[in-house]
């Protein structure tokens, strides 16, 4: 062995895993979970790999490349629209659930028994809001009806009188003597 030779690393009873690649740094391979969703990153990686491995004598058609780029932009916009629609639906469910507080709601159990009660509060902890009625918690999508409780409805204020657009002049005292 020459004096510049590096002796091999041996595992001397430690719990450290042996290096998997000799590149000047002793590292263990990282674990990568496979992607479950096709997104723009995956699309771009495929496009770059396709460009990198193309035949130089017959390169990719520019029309095909523009078409693929347009498909990527369309996919990104559709993904953004889906996210916006999901957020909007979630907001609508929360608004609808909040409007039930103080209302008489009806629902049906899994066994078909019908129940009703006054909605006291709403929880937004889950994807579907939960309405609290007495000691029960009912998902919003199980509520089949709601109505105002009689006697506690908010009454409309009495209408204000409308002023006359052409007020008549007040009679002037008659100063003539008869």
CSV table of C-alpha atoms in Angstrom, one decimal:
chain,number,residue,atom,x,y,z
A,1,UNK,CA,0.0,0.0,0.0
A,2,UNK,CA,1.3,3.5,-0.8
A,3,UNK,CA,1.4,6.1,1.9
A,4,UNK,CA,-1.4,8.1,0.2
A,5,UNK,CA,-3.8,5.2,0.0
A,6,UNK,CA,-6.9,5.5,2.2
A,7,UNK,CA,-7.6,2.4,4.3
A,8,UNK,CA,-11.2,1.0,3.9
A,9,UNK,CA,-13.8,2.0,6.5
A,10,UNK,CA,-14.8,-0.9,8.6
A,11,UNK,CA,-17.8,-1.2,10.8
A,12,UNK,CA,-16.4,-1.7,14.3
A,13,UNK,CA,-19.6,-2.7,16.2
A,14,UNK,CA,-21.3,0.7,15.8
A,15,UNK,CA,-24.9,1.0,14.8
A,16,UNK,CA,-24.1,3.2,11.9
A,17,UNK,CA,-25.1,1.8,8.5
A,18,UNK,CA,-22.3,1.2,5.9
A,19,UNK,CA,-22.0,3.9,3.2
A,20,UNK,CA,-23.8,3.0,0.0
A,21,UNK,CA,-21.8,5.3,-2.3
A,22,UNK,CA,-18.2,6.2,-2.1
A,23,UNK,CA,-18.0,9.8,-3.3
A,24,UNK,CA,-15.8,11.4,-0.7
A,25,UNK,CA,-18.7,11.7,1.8
A,26,UNK,CA,-20.1,8.7,3.7
A,27,UNK,CA,-23.9,8.8,3.2
A,28,UNK,CA,-26.7,6.5,3.3
A,29,UNK,CA,-29.3,6.5,0.6
A,30,UNK,CA,-32.4,8.7,1.3
A,31,UNK,CA,-35.8,7.2,1.0
A,32,UNK,CA,-38.1,8.9,-1.5
A,33,UNK,CA,-41.8,8.2,-1.6
A,34,UNK,CA,-43.2,8.0,-5.1
A,35,UNK,CA,-45.5,10.8,-6.3
A,36,UNK,CA,-49.2,9.9,-6.3
A,37,UNK,CA,-50.3,12.9,-8.4
A,38,UNK,CA,-49.3,14.1,-11.8
A,39,UNK,CA,-48.4,17.8,-11.4
A,40,UNK,CA,-46.4,20.3,-13.4
A,41,UNK,CA,-43.1,19.1,-11.9
A,42,UNK,CA,-43.7,15.6,-13.2
A,43,UNK,CA,-44.7,17.0,-16.6
A,44,UNK,CA,-41.6,19.2,-16.8
A,45,UNK,CA,-39.3,16.3,-15.8
A,46,UNK,CA,-40.9,14.1,-18.6
A,47,UNK,CA,-40.4,16.9,-21.1
A,48,UNK,CA,-36.8,17.5,-20.1
A,49,UNK,CA,-36.1,13.8,-20.3
A,50,UNK,CA,-37.7,13.6,-23.7
A,51,UNK,CA,-35.5,16.5,-25.0
A,52,UNK,CA,-32.4,15.1,-23.4
A,53,UNK,CA,-32.8,11.6,-25.0
A,54,UNK,CA,-34.1,12.7,-28.4
A,55,UNK,CA,-32.4,11.6,-31.6
A,56,UNK,CA,-30.2,14.5,-32.8
A,57,UNK,CA,-30.8,13.6,-36.4
A,58,UNK,CA,-34.5,14.0,-35.9
A,59,UNK,CA,-35.2,16.5,-33.2
A,60,UNK,CA,-38.6,17.1,-31.6
A,61,UNK,CA,-41.1,19.0,-33.7
A,62,UNK,CA,-41.6,22.5,-32.4
A,63,UNK,CA,-45.4,22.2,-32.9
A,64,UNK,CA,-45.3,19.2,-30.7
A,65,UNK,CA,-43.3,21.0,-28.0
A,66,UNK,CA,-45.7,24.0,-28.1
A,67,UNK,CA,-48.6,21.6,-27.8
A,68,UNK,CA,-47.1,20.0,-24.8
A,69,UNK,CA,-46.3,23.3,-23.1
A,70,UNK,CA,-49.9,24.4,-23.8
A,71,UNK,CA,-51.2,21.2,-22.2
A,72,UNK,CA,-49.0,22.0,-19.1
A,73,UNK,CA,-50.4,25.5,-18.8
A,74,UNK,CA,-54.0,24.1,-19.2
A,75,UNK,CA,-53.4,21.5,-16.5
A,76,UNK,CA,-52.0,24.1,-14.1
A,77,UNK,CA,-55.1,26.3,-14.7
A,78,UNK,CA,-57.5,23.4,-14.2
A,79,UNK,CA,-55.7,22.5,-11.0
A,80,UNK,CA,-56.0,26.1,-9.7
A,81,UNK,CA,-59.7,26.2,-10.7
A,82,UNK,CA,-60.3,22.9,-8.9
A,83,UNK,CA,-58.7,24.3,-5.7
A,84,UNK,CA,-60.7,27.5,-6.0
A,85,UNK,CA,-64.0,25.5,-6.4
A,86,UNK,CA,-63.2,23.3,-3.5
A,87,UNK,CA,-62.5,26.3,-1.3
A,88,UNK,CA,-65.7,28.0,-2.4
A,89,UNK,CA,-67.7,24.9,-1.6
A,90,UNK,CA,-66.1,24.7,1.8
A,91,UNK,CA,-67.0,28.3,2.5
A,92,UNK,CA,-70.6,27.7,1.3
A,93,UNK,CA,-71.0,24.8,3.7
A,94,UNK,CA,-69.6,26.9,6.6
A,95,UNK,CA,-72.0,29.7,5.8
A,96,UNK,CA,-75.0,27.3,5.6
A,97,UNK,CA,-74.0,25.6,8.8
A,98,UNK,CA,-73.7,29.0,10.6
A,99,UNK,CA,-77.1,30.1,9.4
A,100,UNK,CA,-78.6,27.1,11.2
A,101,UNK,CA,-77.7,28.3,14.7
A,102,UNK,CA,-81.0,29.0,16.6
A,103,UNK,CA,-83.0,27.2,13.9
A,104,UNK,CA,-85.1,24.0,14.5
A,105,UNK,CA,-83.3,21.3,12.4
A,106,UNK,CA,-84.4,17.8,11.5
A,107,UNK,CA,-82.3,14.8,10.6
A,108,UNK,CA,-82.5,11.1,10.3
A,109,UNK,CA,-80.3,8.5,12.1
A,110,UNK,CA,-78.7,5.6,10.3
A,111,UNK,CA,-81.6,3.4,11.6
A,112,UNK,CA,-84.2,5.7,10.0
A,113,UNK,CA,-85.4,7.4,13.3
A,114,UNK,CA,-86.3,11.0,12.7
A,115,UNK,CA,-85.1,13.7,15.1
A,116,UNK,CA,-85.3,17.4,15.5
A,117,UNK,CA,-83.9,20.0,17.8
A,118,UNK,CA,-82.5,23.5,18.0
A,119,UNK,CA,-79.0,24.0,16.6
A,120,UNK,CA,-76.9,25.5,19.3
A,121,UNK,CA,-73.4,25.7,17.7
A,122,UNK,CA,-71.3,24.6,14.7
A,123,UNK,CA,-67.9,23.1,14.6
A,124,UNK,CA,-65.6,23.5,11.5
A,125,UNK,CA,-63.0,21.0,12.7
A,126,UNK,CA,-63.8,18.5,9.9
A,127,UNK,CA,-64.2,18.8,6.2
A,128,UNK,CA,-68.0,18.8,6.7
A,129,UNK,CA,-69.2,21.2,9.4
A,130,UNK,CA,-70.8,19.5,12.4
A,131,UNK,CA,-74.0,21.0,13.9
A,132,UNK,CA,-74.5,20.6,17.7
A,133,UNK,CA,-78.1,20.0,18.7
A,134,UNK,CA,-78.5,19.3,22.4
A,135,UNK,CA,-76.0,16.6,23.2
A,136,UNK,CA,-75.8,15.3,19.6
A,137,UNK,CA,-73.4,16.3,16.8
A,138,UNK,CA,-74.8,16.0,13.3
A,139,UNK,CA,-72.8,16.4,10.1
A,140,UNK,CA,-74.3,19.2,7.9
A,141,UNK,CA,-75.0,16.8,5.1
A,142,UNK,CA,-77.3,14.7,7.3
A,143,UNK,CA,-79.6,17.6,8.1
A,144,UNK,CA,-82.8,17.3,6.1
A,145,UNK,CA,-84.6,20.5,7.1
A,146,UNK,CA,-84.6,23.7,9.1
A,147,UNK,CA,-87.2,26.2,10.2
A,148,UNK,CA,-87.4,29.3,12.3
A,149,UNK,CA,-88.6,28.8,15.9
A,150,UNK,CA,-92.0,30.5,16.3
A,151,UNK,CA,-92.0,33.5,18.6
A,152,UNK,CA,-88.3,34.2,18.3
A,153,UNK,CA,-88.3,35.3,14.7
A,154,UNK,CA,-86.8,38.7,14.0
A,155,UNK,CA,-89.5,41.1,13.2
A,156,UNK,CA,-89.1,43.7,10.5
A,157,UNK,CA,-89.1,47.3,11.6
A,158,UNK,CA,-92.2,49.3,10.9
A,159,UNK,CA,-91.9,51.3,7.7
A,160,UNK,CA,-91.1,55.0,8.1
A,161,UNK,CA,-93.7,57.5,6.8
A,162,UNK,CA,-92.9,58.8,3.4
A,163,UNK,CA,-92.8,62.6,3.3
A,164,UNK,CA,-95.1,64.3,0.8
A,165,UNK,CA,-93.0,65.5,-2.1
A,166,UNK,CA,-95.2,68.7,-2.6
A,167,UNK,CA,-96.0,70.1,0.9
A,168,UNK,CA,-99.0,72.3,0.8
A,169,UNK,CA,-98.5,75.9,2.1
A,170,UNK,CA,-100.0,76.5,5.5
A,171,UNK,CA,-103.1,78.7,5.5
A,172,UNK,CA,-102.2,82.3,6.2
A,173,UNK,CA,-104.3,84.1,8.7
A,174,UNK,CA,-106.9,86.3,7.1
A,175,UNK,CA,-106.1,89.9,8.0
A,176,UNK,CA,-109.3,91.3,6.4
A,177,UNK,CA,-111.9,92.4,8.8
A,178,UNK,CA,-115.4,91.8,7.9
